[in-house]
């Protein structure tokens, strides 16, 4: 199917709903001992060491996640690229598990710790690195050389010379290795492609901002051209997002000939395919530059007039560096039932919901934010809608909804125990109408980037957080009539960590 045939996105979305989506097998089991190797391994390429300096450069996490330097002319050198890659997707901790051995954990959260998102770099000659196409190997902090030469023009071309991409000395390309995550989550994996890219991108945006390097998230490109450049088998690994870094003010040279590359690489040692993932991916591909051009436009969303507004509280200032926050971040495994403060919740909302520089919206996030308040000092328990443009919360219902919160988050303890659960919802019909099936990718990614920022903001404030999955239609029912016709894209729970964990 093609991008405009949006029944493909609805088929996938409805079919992968919890609990009974028809594309999910209720009896599927996954045991962590079957976890695929969470790294793409190249066997016959030369590698380049990436320098790594984890020293904080003096920007607080809250400032880094809420500021963008679009007009700065700072360009990244290899040292800066090393830090951008490490604080996006590097190994930040190792934990031993009985029977499973030691596991590497990364800078950003990832469903099931399956780490199915890979990052590639396409660059001109920059200080410390020759022009080329590289793959980031987080295990050894190296770059695998895929092509030598300046291939940026091929990326820019695939975005139809998107203005930011066309001036960038370095460009990151995020891809998703389906099988590494579908082993646990089956066809729902394709949602995770964007959730887990989004949490990484939140880190990428924050660390590039800490370095005052301009960046943008590009989602409109000719998919097949990126696969050819990176040598990907699209049935197994797919490009998700492009992130140009820095602005040179100079035109790019024409692309060298795109020769067939002879790479021996294993992207996953688990290979079973879920055709629904491939079908959803293919039907949201943009096939030609003409299609990309007509696809890229800015969306405007209508929002209901709010009533019963409660202005947000004060912003809290904390100086913890972005780098230390990322290194300390982890998903909270047990929340205490304690309250957070209204000022903490306000600070999180204020610092994470500012506009992101993307090619799909000039407005703030596409998502609407709904909140269940279980325990927040200074704010009555109940359900709320965040009215970004008025910097306020609209109370929808008051009451103790801990049971509902636990239930909506797949009957887990985490959303029951947390102080708040925050749901990102969109009117999917409207988004698909404007963007076709690719709107599904964009809506998921947009929510996950803000969710990833919320992870960082919570940790910067000394709180805990975790992403969660959810019972789709129950969330819509719970927040209706306000959320009628809206679908949930992402869920995060925030609270205080239980001391013993
Ligand atoms: C979108 C998203 C959904 C998640 N869903 C759940 C969940 O339903 N239950 C859970 O216990 N953890 C969940 N997690 C947390 C992951 O298991 C965790 O990120 C992963 O184990 C890596 O650990 P770390 O975040 O501590 O680095 C989720 C994480 C993300 C990003």
Short mmCIF file of C-alpha atoms and ligand atoms in Angstrom, two decimals:
data_model
loop_
_atom_site.label_atom_id
_atom_site.label_comp_id
_atom_site.label_asym_id
_atom_site.label_seq_id
_atom_site.Cartn_x
_atom_site.Cartn_y
_atom_site.Cartn_z
CA UNK A 1 0.00 0.00 0.00
CA UNK A 2 1.06 3.58 -0.51
CA UNK A 3 1.42 6.40 1.98
CA UNK A 4 -2.02 7.91 1.24
CA UNK A 5 -3.83 4.59 1.82
CA UNK A 6 -4.26 5.22 5.51
CA UNK A 7 -6.27 2.11 6.25
CA UNK A 8 -2.82 0.51 6.53
CA UNK A 9 -1.95 2.61 9.59
CA UNK A 10 -5.36 1.98 11.17
CA UNK A 11 -5.05 -1.75 10.51
CA UNK A 12 -1.64 -1.81 12.18
CA UNK A 13 -2.61 0.47 15.07
CA UNK A 14 -5.85 -1.33 15.92
CA UNK A 15 -4.26 -4.73 15.39
CA UNK A 16 -1.48 -4.00 17.88
CA UNK A 17 -3.63 -2.68 20.68
CA UNK A 18 -3.37 -4.24 24.10
CA UNK A 19 -5.00 -6.43 25.27
CA UNK A 20 -6.55 -8.18 22.28
CA UNK A 21 -5.17 -6.67 19.09
CA UNK A 22 -5.61 -9.24 16.35
CA UNK A 23 -2.01 -8.89 15.20
CA UNK A 24 -0.74 -9.95 18.63
CA UNK A 25 -0.63 -13.51 19.90
CA UNK A 26 -1.71 -13.56 23.55
CA UNK A 27 0.21 -16.75 24.15
CA UNK A 28 3.54 -15.44 22.87
CA UNK A 29 6.30 -15.84 25.46
CA UNK A 30 9.73 -14.31 25.63
CA UNK A 31 12.47 -15.28 28.03
CA UNK A 32 15.36 -12.86 28.62
CA UNK A 33 17.84 -15.69 28.02
CA UNK A 34 16.73 -15.44 24.34
CA UNK A 35 17.67 -11.77 24.14
CA UNK A 36 19.41 -11.10 20.82
CA UNK A 37 22.83 -9.46 20.79
CA UNK A 38 21.96 -5.78 21.15
CA UNK A 39 24.64 -4.60 18.71
CA UNK A 40 25.02 -4.60 14.96
CA UNK A 41 28.30 -6.31 14.22
CA UNK A 42 30.39 -5.50 11.14
CA UNK A 43 32.99 -8.11 10.33
CA UNK A 44 35.01 -6.67 7.47
CA UNK A 45 35.28 -2.94 7.94
CA UNK A 46 37.95 -0.66 9.34
CA UNK A 47 37.19 1.01 12.65
CA UNK A 48 38.04 4.42 14.04
CA UNK A 49 38.36 5.14 17.75
CA UNK A 50 36.02 7.78 19.07
CA UNK A 51 37.48 9.98 21.79
CA UNK A 52 35.27 10.20 24.85
CA UNK A 53 35.35 12.87 27.49
CA UNK A 54 32.41 12.61 29.86
CA UNK A 55 33.30 15.77 31.79
CA UNK A 56 30.30 18.08 32.08
CA UNK A 57 30.69 21.18 29.95
CA UNK A 58 28.73 23.31 32.37
CA UNK A 59 25.12 23.27 31.14
CA UNK A 60 22.39 22.06 33.46
CA UNK A 61 20.14 19.26 32.25
CA UNK A 62 17.04 21.45 32.54
CA UNK A 63 18.59 24.20 30.42
CA UNK A 64 19.87 21.71 27.84
CA UNK A 65 16.50 20.04 27.31
CA UNK A 66 14.57 23.28 27.06
CA UNK A 67 16.89 25.33 24.82
CA UNK A 68 17.71 25.06 21.12
CA UNK A 69 20.51 26.86 19.30
CA UNK A 70 19.11 26.93 15.79
CA UNK A 71 21.02 30.05 14.72
CA UNK A 72 24.44 29.17 16.12
CA UNK A 73 27.20 28.45 13.59
CA UNK A 74 29.16 26.03 15.78
CA UNK A 75 29.97 22.83 13.88
CA UNK A 76 30.86 19.54 15.53
CA UNK A 77 34.39 18.10 15.51
CA UNK A 78 35.14 14.46 16.30
CA UNK A 79 35.32 15.17 20.05
CA UNK A 80 31.87 16.73 20.04
CA UNK A 81 30.50 13.92 17.85
CA UNK A 82 31.92 11.38 20.31
CA UNK A 83 30.02 13.06 23.13
CA UNK A 84 26.83 13.38 21.07
CA UNK A 85 26.93 9.67 20.22
CA UNK A 86 27.87 8.56 23.72
CA UNK A 87 25.26 10.63 25.56
CA UNK A 88 22.64 9.55 23.02
CA UNK A 89 23.25 5.85 22.90
CA UNK A 90 26.46 4.88 24.68
CA UNK A 91 26.82 2.38 27.50
CA UNK A 92 26.27 4.17 30.80
CA UNK A 93 26.07 1.21 33.17
CA UNK A 94 26.51 -2.55 33.44
CA UNK A 95 24.33 -4.70 35.68
CA UNK A 96 24.77 -8.38 36.54
CA UNK A 97 21.65 -10.55 36.56
CA UNK A 98 21.56 -14.02 37.99
CA UNK A 99 21.47 -16.60 35.21
CA UNK A 100 21.84 -13.96 32.50
CA UNK A 101 25.29 -12.53 33.18
CA UNK A 102 26.19 -8.89 32.78
CA UNK A 103 24.04 -6.58 30.67
CA UNK A 104 25.00 -3.22 29.18
CA UNK A 105 22.52 -0.40 29.73
CA UNK A 106 22.47 2.68 27.56
CA UNK A 107 22.11 6.42 27.90
CA UNK A 108 18.43 6.40 26.88
CA UNK A 109 15.66 4.08 27.95
CA UNK A 110 14.58 1.32 25.58
CA UNK A 111 11.65 -1.08 25.71
CA UNK A 112 12.84 -4.39 27.11
CA UNK A 113 16.46 -3.14 27.08
CA UNK A 114 16.63 -4.69 23.59
CA UNK A 115 18.46 -1.73 22.01
CA UNK A 116 17.21 -2.11 18.47
CA UNK A 117 18.03 1.44 17.32
CA UNK A 118 21.30 1.96 15.43
CA UNK A 119 22.93 5.29 14.61
CA UNK A 120 24.91 6.12 11.45
CA UNK A 121 26.95 9.22 10.69
CA UNK A 122 27.34 10.85 7.26
CA UNK A 123 29.86 13.70 7.29
CA UNK A 124 32.18 15.97 5.36
CA UNK A 125 35.82 16.25 6.39
CA UNK A 126 35.58 17.48 9.95
CA UNK A 127 38.32 18.04 12.51
CA UNK A 128 39.56 14.55 13.41
CA UNK A 129 37.53 12.58 10.87
CA UNK A 130 37.59 12.07 7.10
CA UNK A 131 34.42 12.52 5.10
CA UNK A 132 32.48 9.27 5.02
CA UNK A 133 29.53 7.13 6.06
CA UNK A 134 30.02 5.45 9.41
CA UNK A 135 28.14 3.23 11.84
CA UNK A 136 28.34 3.94 15.57
CA UNK A 137 29.55 0.96 17.59
CA UNK A 138 28.61 1.83 21.19
CA UNK A 139 30.12 -1.34 22.63
CA UNK A 140 33.67 -0.35 21.65
CA UNK A 141 33.13 3.40 21.17
CA UNK A 142 34.26 3.15 17.55
CA UNK A 143 32.99 4.10 14.14
CA UNK A 144 32.68 1.35 11.53
CA UNK A 145 33.62 2.72 8.13
CA UNK A 146 30.94 1.97 5.53
CA UNK A 147 31.96 4.42 2.77
CA UNK A 148 34.71 7.00 2.41
CA UNK A 149 33.94 10.28 0.65
CA UNK A 150 31.42 13.07 1.16
CA UNK A 151 27.97 11.51 0.74
CA UNK A 152 25.96 14.22 2.52
CA UNK A 153 24.42 15.37 -0.75
CA UNK A 154 22.72 11.96 -1.09
CA UNK A 155 21.05 12.49 2.27
CA UNK A 156 20.13 16.05 1.45
CA UNK A 157 18.79 14.90 -1.93
CA UNK A 158 16.59 12.26 -0.30
CA UNK A 159 15.04 15.02 1.85
CA UNK A 160 14.47 17.12 -1.33
CA UNK A 161 17.20 19.53 -0.27
CA UNK A 162 15.53 20.32 3.06
CA UNK A 163 17.23 23.59 3.99
CA UNK A 164 18.76 22.56 7.31
CA UNK A 165 20.00 19.21 6.03
CA UNK A 166 21.57 20.86 2.98
CA UNK A 167 23.92 22.96 5.14
CA UNK A 168 24.96 20.38 7.73
CA UNK A 169 28.58 19.19 8.04
CA UNK A 170 27.45 16.06 9.91
CA UNK A 171 24.20 14.12 9.72
CA UNK A 172 23.00 11.30 11.98
CA UNK A 173 20.64 8.65 10.64
CA UNK A 174 18.67 6.54 13.10
CA UNK A 175 17.55 3.07 12.02
CA UNK A 176 15.47 0.32 13.61
CA UNK A 177 16.40 -3.39 13.56
CA UNK A 178 12.93 -4.96 13.71
CA UNK A 179 13.80 -8.47 14.90
CA UNK A 180 15.79 -7.40 17.93
CA UNK A 181 12.67 -5.98 19.55
CA UNK A 182 9.89 -8.04 17.96
CA UNK A 183 11.29 -11.16 19.65
CA UNK A 184 9.57 -9.84 22.78
CA UNK A 185 6.90 -7.46 21.57
CA UNK A 186 5.82 -9.11 18.28
CA UNK A 187 4.19 -6.72 15.83
CA UNK A 188 3.86 -3.95 18.42
CA UNK A 189 7.59 -3.53 17.77
CA UNK A 190 6.94 -0.96 15.08
CA UNK A 191 5.54 1.43 17.70
CA UNK A 192 8.69 0.82 19.75
CA UNK A 193 10.85 1.80 16.79
CA UNK A 194 9.66 5.37 17.36
CA UNK A 195 9.38 5.23 21.16
CA UNK A 196 12.95 4.07 21.48
CA UNK A 197 14.28 6.42 18.79
CA UNK A 198 12.40 9.22 20.55
CA UNK A 199 14.02 8.67 23.94
CA UNK A 200 17.45 8.63 22.27
CA UNK A 201 16.60 11.75 20.28
CA UNK A 202 15.65 13.59 23.48
CA UNK A 203 19.22 12.95 24.66
CA UNK A 204 20.68 13.87 21.26
CA UNK A 205 18.84 17.18 21.20
CA UNK A 206 19.91 17.93 24.78
CA UNK A 207 23.59 17.17 24.25
CA UNK A 208 23.77 19.06 20.94
CA UNK A 209 22.10 21.98 22.67
CA UNK A 210 24.65 21.76 25.53
CA UNK A 211 27.32 22.17 22.81
CA UNK A 212 25.30 24.95 21.15
CA UNK A 213 25.25 22.93 17.93
CA UNK A 214 22.08 23.49 15.89
CA UNK A 215 20.09 20.40 14.99
CA UNK A 216 16.76 19.41 13.46
CA UNK A 217 14.71 16.23 13.22
CA UNK A 218 13.85 15.24 9.68
CA UNK A 219 11.25 12.57 9.06
CA UNK A 220 10.50 13.16 5.37
CA UNK A 221 12.98 11.41 3.05
CA UNK A 222 13.03 8.81 0.30
CA UNK A 223 13.45 5.66 2.40
CA UNK A 224 15.02 3.50 -0.29
CA UNK A 225 17.78 6.07 -0.91
CA UNK A 226 18.83 5.92 2.75
CA UNK A 227 18.81 2.11 2.67
CA UNK A 228 21.05 2.15 -0.39
CA UNK A 229 23.46 4.63 1.15
CA UNK A 230 23.78 2.64 4.38
CA UNK A 231 23.61 -0.78 2.74
CA UNK A 232 20.50 -1.83 4.67
CA UNK A 233 18.17 -4.70 3.93
CA UNK A 234 14.85 -2.84 4.32
CA UNK A 235 13.02 -5.99 5.31
CA UNK A 236 15.20 -6.12 8.46
CA UNK A 237 16.45 -2.65 9.25
CA UNK A 238 14.77 0.62 8.37
CA UNK A 239 15.73 4.31 8.50
CA UNK A 240 13.57 6.21 11.00
CA UNK A 241 14.88 9.75 11.34
CA UNK A 242 17.63 12.02 10.07
CA UNK A 243 19.33 14.56 12.34
CA UNK A 244 21.50 17.20 10.63
CA UNK A 245 24.05 18.71 13.05
CA UNK A 246 25.58 22.15 12.58
CA UNK A 247 25.28 24.63 9.73
CA UNK A 248 28.20 25.46 7.40
CA UNK A 249 26.54 28.04 5.18
CA UNK A 250 28.17 26.26 2.23
CA UNK A 251 26.70 24.12 -0.50
CA UNK A 252 27.54 20.44 -0.51
CA UNK A 253 29.65 18.85 -3.26
CA UNK A 254 27.93 16.38 -5.55
CA UNK A 255 27.73 12.84 -4.26
CA UNK A 256 30.43 10.33 -5.30
CA UNK A 257 29.12 7.34 -7.30
CA UNK A 258 27.03 5.09 -5.07
CA UNK A 259 28.86 1.82 -5.52
CA UNK A 260 27.51 -1.45 -4.20
CA UNK A 261 29.09 -1.96 -0.78
CA UNK A 262 30.47 -5.27 0.26
CA UNK A 263 29.73 -5.40 3.95
CA UNK A 264 29.45 -8.43 6.10
CA UNK A 265 27.23 -7.28 8.96
CA UNK A 266 24.81 -8.98 11.33
CA UNK A 267 22.09 -6.66 12.52
CA UNK A 268 20.31 -9.30 14.60
CA UNK A 269 21.08 -12.88 15.53
CA UNK A 270 17.33 -13.47 15.80
CA UNK A 271 15.61 -13.48 12.44
CA UNK A 272 11.87 -14.31 12.58
CA UNK A 273 9.93 -11.74 10.60
CA UNK A 274 6.58 -10.23 11.50
CA UNK A 275 5.04 -9.34 8.10
CA UNK A 276 2.74 -6.76 9.74
CA UNK A 277 5.79 -4.72 10.70
CA UNK A 278 7.12 -4.81 7.15
CA UNK A 279 3.67 -3.97 5.77
CA UNK A 280 3.28 -0.97 8.06
CA UNK A 281 6.77 0.22 7.29
CA UNK A 282 6.43 -0.14 3.55
CA UNK A 283 3.07 1.58 3.44
CA UNK A 284 4.54 4.59 5.24
CA UNK A 285 7.56 4.86 2.92
CA UNK A 286 7.96 7.88 0.66
CA UNK A 287 8.96 6.61 -2.75
CA UNK A 288 10.17 9.64 -4.70
CA UNK A 289 11.50 13.14 -4.11
CA UNK A 290 8.23 14.52 -5.48
CA UNK A 291 6.36 12.60 -2.83
CA UNK A 292 8.68 13.90 -0.10
CA UNK A 293 8.22 17.45 -1.30
CA UNK A 294 4.46 17.34 -1.30
CA UNK A 295 4.48 15.48 2.02
CA UNK A 296 6.38 18.11 3.97
CA UNK A 297 4.01 20.68 5.33
CA UNK A 298 3.18 22.15 8.67
CA UNK A 299 0.27 20.83 10.65
CA UNK A 300 -2.11 22.95 12.71
CA UNK A 301 -4.22 21.23 15.31
CA UNK A 302 -7.48 22.48 16.69
CA UNK A 303 -7.75 22.23 20.44
CA UNK A 304 -10.83 22.43 22.65
CA UNK A 305 -11.41 25.58 24.68
CA UNK A 306 -10.35 24.75 28.24
CA UNK A 307 -12.31 25.46 31.41
CA UNK A 308 -11.31 25.18 35.09
CA UNK A 309 -7.72 26.22 34.53
CA UNK A 310 -5.05 25.86 37.19
CA UNK A 311 -1.89 27.83 36.40
CA UNK A 312 1.36 25.89 36.66
CA UNK A 313 3.51 26.41 39.75
CA UNK A 314 7.01 27.85 39.95
CA UNK A 315 9.99 26.54 38.03
CA UNK A 316 12.61 24.91 40.21
CA UNK A 317 16.22 25.65 39.38
CA UNK A 318 18.66 22.77 39.73
CA UNK A 319 22.19 22.87 38.44
CA UNK A 320 22.88 19.18 37.89
CA UNK A 321 24.75 18.83 34.61
CA UNK A 322 23.18 17.18 31.60
CA UNK A 323 26.00 14.62 31.43
CA UNK A 324 25.61 13.47 35.05
CA UNK A 325 21.84 13.36 34.66
CA UNK A 326 22.14 11.08 31.62
CA UNK A 327 24.64 8.85 33.38
CA UNK A 328 22.40 8.58 36.47
CA UNK A 329 19.21 8.02 34.47
CA UNK A 330 17.61 4.61 34.59
CA UNK A 331 14.03 3.45 34.55
CA UNK A 332 12.60 3.39 38.05
CA UNK A 333 11.78 -0.18 39.02
CA UNK A 334 9.76 0.69 42.17
CA UNK A 335 8.12 3.97 43.10
CA UNK A 336 7.34 4.89 46.70
CA UNK A 337 3.80 6.11 47.15
CA UNK A 338 5.09 9.52 48.22
CA UNK A 339 4.08 12.79 46.65
CA UNK A 340 6.09 14.98 44.37
CA UNK A 341 5.40 18.72 44.53
CA UNK A 342 3.32 20.78 42.14
CA UNK A 343 6.42 22.89 41.41
CA UNK A 344 8.30 19.73 40.38
CA UNK A 345 5.49 18.68 38.04
CA UNK A 346 5.28 22.24 36.67
CA UNK A 347 9.04 22.33 36.04
CA UNK A 348 8.87 19.06 34.14
CA UNK A 349 6.00 20.26 31.96
CA UNK A 350 7.59 23.65 31.36
CA UNK A 351 10.99 22.34 30.37
CA UNK A 352 9.94 19.50 28.13
CA UNK A 353 7.08 20.79 26.03
CA UNK A 354 8.70 23.64 24.14
CA UNK A 355 8.76 23.42 20.37
CA UNK A 356 11.17 20.95 18.78
CA UNK A 357 12.90 21.87 15.52
CA UNK A 358 11.44 19.31 13.08
CA UNK A 359 10.29 19.06 9.48
CA UNK A 360 6.75 18.08 10.44
CA UNK A 361 5.40 20.84 12.66
CA UNK A 362 6.08 24.47 13.33
CA UNK A 363 3.83 24.37 16.38
CA UNK A 364 4.51 22.75 19.71
CA UNK A 365 4.21 18.98 20.11
CA UNK A 366 1.57 17.17 18.04
CA UNK A 367 0.47 15.32 21.15
CA UNK A 368 -2.07 16.32 23.74
CA UNK A 369 -0.90 15.63 27.27
CA UNK A 370 -3.26 13.99 29.75
CA UNK A 371 -2.25 13.36 33.33
CA UNK A 372 -3.47 11.24 36.22
CA UNK A 373 -2.38 12.87 39.44
CA UNK A 374 -2.05 10.27 42.18
CA UNK A 375 0.04 12.21 44.68
CA UNK A 376 1.19 15.77 44.04
CA UNK A 377 1.48 18.21 46.96
CA UNK A 378 -0.46 21.34 46.07
CA UNK A 379 -2.61 19.72 43.38
CA UNK A 380 -5.83 17.81 43.95
CA UNK A 381 -5.74 14.16 42.88
CA UNK A 382 -7.63 13.54 39.67
CA UNK A 383 -7.29 13.64 35.92
CA UNK A 384 -6.01 16.65 34.02
CA UNK A 385 -5.34 18.01 30.55
CA UNK A 386 -2.24 20.15 30.03
CA UNK A 387 -3.08 23.42 28.25
CA UNK A 388 0.34 24.32 26.93
CA UNK A 389 -0.61 27.66 25.40
CA UNK A 390 -1.99 28.85 28.74
CA UNK A 391 0.70 27.19 30.85
CA UNK A 392 -2.04 25.64 32.90
CA UNK A 393 -3.73 22.39 33.80
CA UNK A 394 -7.40 21.86 33.16
CA UNK A 395 -8.97 19.58 35.72
CA UNK A 396 -11.13 16.94 34.04
CA UNK A 397 -12.21 14.89 37.06
CA UNK A 398 -11.23 14.89 40.71
CA UNK A 399 -10.75 11.71 42.67
CA UNK A 400 -8.32 9.00 43.62
CA UNK A 401 -7.48 7.22 40.36
CA UNK A 402 -4.53 5.09 41.48
CA UNK A 403 -6.35 1.92 40.50
CA UNK A 404 -7.18 3.32 37.09
CA UNK A 405 -3.60 4.51 36.65
CA UNK A 406 -2.27 1.02 37.46
CA UNK A 407 -4.86 -0.59 35.23
CA UNK A 408 -4.25 1.67 32.20
CA UNK A 409 -0.50 1.00 32.44
CA UNK A 410 -1.02 -2.70 31.72
CA UNK A 411 -1.94 -3.57 35.32
CA UNK A 412 1.59 -2.94 36.54
CA UNK A 413 2.58 -1.69 39.99
CA UNK A 414 4.69 1.14 38.56
CA UNK A 415 1.79 3.29 37.28
CA UNK A 416 -0.19 2.54 40.46
CA UNK A 417 2.66 3.61 42.77
CA UNK A 418 3.88 6.61 40.75
CA UNK A 419 2.90 10.16 41.72
CA UNK A 420 1.71 10.94 38.19
CA UNK A 421 1.16 9.09 34.94
CA UNK A 422 1.41 11.19 31.80
CA UNK A 423 -0.29 10.06 28.58
CA UNK A 424 0.49 11.48 25.12
CA UNK A 425 -2.54 11.31 22.86
CA UNK A 426 -3.29 12.41 19.31
CA UNK A 427 -6.23 12.62 16.99
CA UNK A 428 -4.74 10.02 14.69
CA UNK A 429 -7.38 10.50 12.02
CA UNK A 430 -6.41 14.15 11.58
CA UNK A 431 -2.70 13.34 11.50
CA UNK A 432 -3.10 10.53 8.98
CA UNK A 433 -5.32 12.76 6.84
CA UNK A 434 -2.49 15.33 6.62
CA UNK A 435 0.56 13.07 6.51
CA UNK A 436 -0.70 9.73 5.24
CA UNK A 437 0.66 6.59 6.90
CA UNK A 438 3.91 8.40 7.61
CA UNK A 439 1.92 10.48 10.08
CA UNK A 440 1.86 7.37 12.25
CA UNK A 441 5.65 7.43 12.45
CA UNK A 442 5.70 11.14 13.15
CA UNK A 443 3.03 11.02 15.88
CA UNK A 444 4.80 8.22 17.73
CA UNK A 445 8.20 9.89 17.42
CA UNK A 446 6.98 13.31 18.47
CA UNK A 447 5.41 11.93 21.67
CA UNK A 448 8.45 9.82 22.49
CA UNK A 449 10.88 12.74 22.18
CA UNK A 450 8.88 14.71 24.74
CA UNK A 451 8.62 11.57 26.88
CA UNK A 452 12.41 11.19 26.68
CA UNK A 453 12.83 14.80 27.78
CA UNK A 454 10.54 14.07 30.73
CA UNK A 455 12.80 11.19 31.76
CA UNK A 456 15.75 13.61 31.85
CA UNK A 457 13.85 16.40 33.61
CA UNK A 458 12.62 14.00 36.31
CA UNK A 459 16.12 12.72 37.00
CA UNK A 460 17.51 16.25 37.01
CA UNK A 461 15.01 17.03 39.78
CA UNK A 462 16.07 13.96 41.78
CA UNK A 463 12.89 12.04 40.91
CA UNK A 464 12.40 8.73 39.13
CA UNK A 465 10.57 7.93 35.89
CA UNK A 466 9.77 5.06 33.59
CA UNK A 467 8.20 4.64 30.19
CA UNK A 468 5.27 2.22 30.20
CA UNK A 469 3.04 0.44 27.79
CA UNK A 470 -0.76 0.64 28.07
CA UNK A 471 -4.23 -0.68 27.26
CA UNK A 472 -4.99 1.59 24.31
CA UNK A 473 -8.75 1.92 24.31
CA UNK A 474 -9.05 2.00 28.09
CA UNK A 475 -6.92 5.15 28.11
CA UNK A 476 -9.22 6.83 25.58
CA UNK A 477 -12.27 5.80 27.59
CA UNK A 478 -10.78 7.03 30.83
CA UNK A 479 -10.06 10.53 29.53
CA UNK A 480 -13.25 10.82 27.46
CA UNK A 481 -15.29 12.79 26.57
CA UNK A 482 -12.27 15.15 26.44
CA UNK A 483 -10.08 12.57 24.69
CA UNK A 484 -12.79 11.19 22.41
CA UNK A 485 -11.26 10.08 19.08
CA UNK A 486 -7.74 10.26 20.46
CA UNK A 487 -5.20 7.46 20.49
CA UNK A 488 -2.37 7.02 22.98
CA UNK A 489 1.16 7.27 21.63
CA UNK A 490 3.33 7.17 24.75
CA UNK A 491 3.08 6.85 28.53
CA UNK A 492 5.51 7.84 31.25
CA UNK A 493 5.16 7.50 35.03
CA UNK A 494 6.98 9.86 37.36
CA UNK A 495 7.42 9.76 41.13
CA UNK A 496 9.86 9.20 43.93
CA UNK A 497 11.99 6.09 43.79
CA UNK A 498 11.58 3.68 46.66
CA UNK A 499 14.71 4.14 48.80
CA UNK A 500 15.80 0.49 48.81
CA UNK A 501 15.81 0.23 44.97
C1 LIG B 1 8.51 3.46 25.79
C2 LIG B 1 8.93 2.63 26.94
C3 LIG B 1 8.04 1.73 27.50
C4 LIG B 1 8.41 0.96 28.60
N1 LIG B 1 7.49 0.12 29.16
C5 LIG B 1 7.79 -0.52 30.30
C6 LIG B 1 6.80 -1.30 30.97
O1 LIG B 1 5.67 -1.40 30.50
N2 LIG B 1 7.15 -1.89 32.13
C7 LIG B 1 8.41 -1.78 32.66
O2 LIG B 1 8.66 -2.34 33.73
N3 LIG B 1 9.38 -1.05 32.04
C8 LIG B 1 9.10 -0.42 30.89
N4 LIG B 1 10.06 0.35 30.25
C9 LIG B 1 11.41 0.50 30.84
C10 LIG B 1 12.44 -0.37 30.10
O3 LIG B 1 12.28 -1.70 30.49
C11 LIG B 1 13.84 0.16 30.41
O4 LIG B 1 13.99 1.38 29.75
C12 LIG B 1 14.91 -0.79 29.94
O5 LIG B 1 14.95 -1.93 30.74
C13 LIG B 1 16.29 -0.12 29.98
O6 LIG B 1 16.61 0.26 31.28
P1 LIG B 1 16.94 1.75 31.70
O7 LIG B 1 15.82 2.64 31.24
O8 LIG B 1 17.05 1.70 33.21
O9 LIG B 1 18.22 2.15 31.07
C14 LIG B 1 9.72 1.09 29.13
C15 LIG B 1 10.63 1.97 28.54
C16 LIG B 1 10.25 2.73 27.45
C17 LIG B 1 11.22 3.65 26.82
#
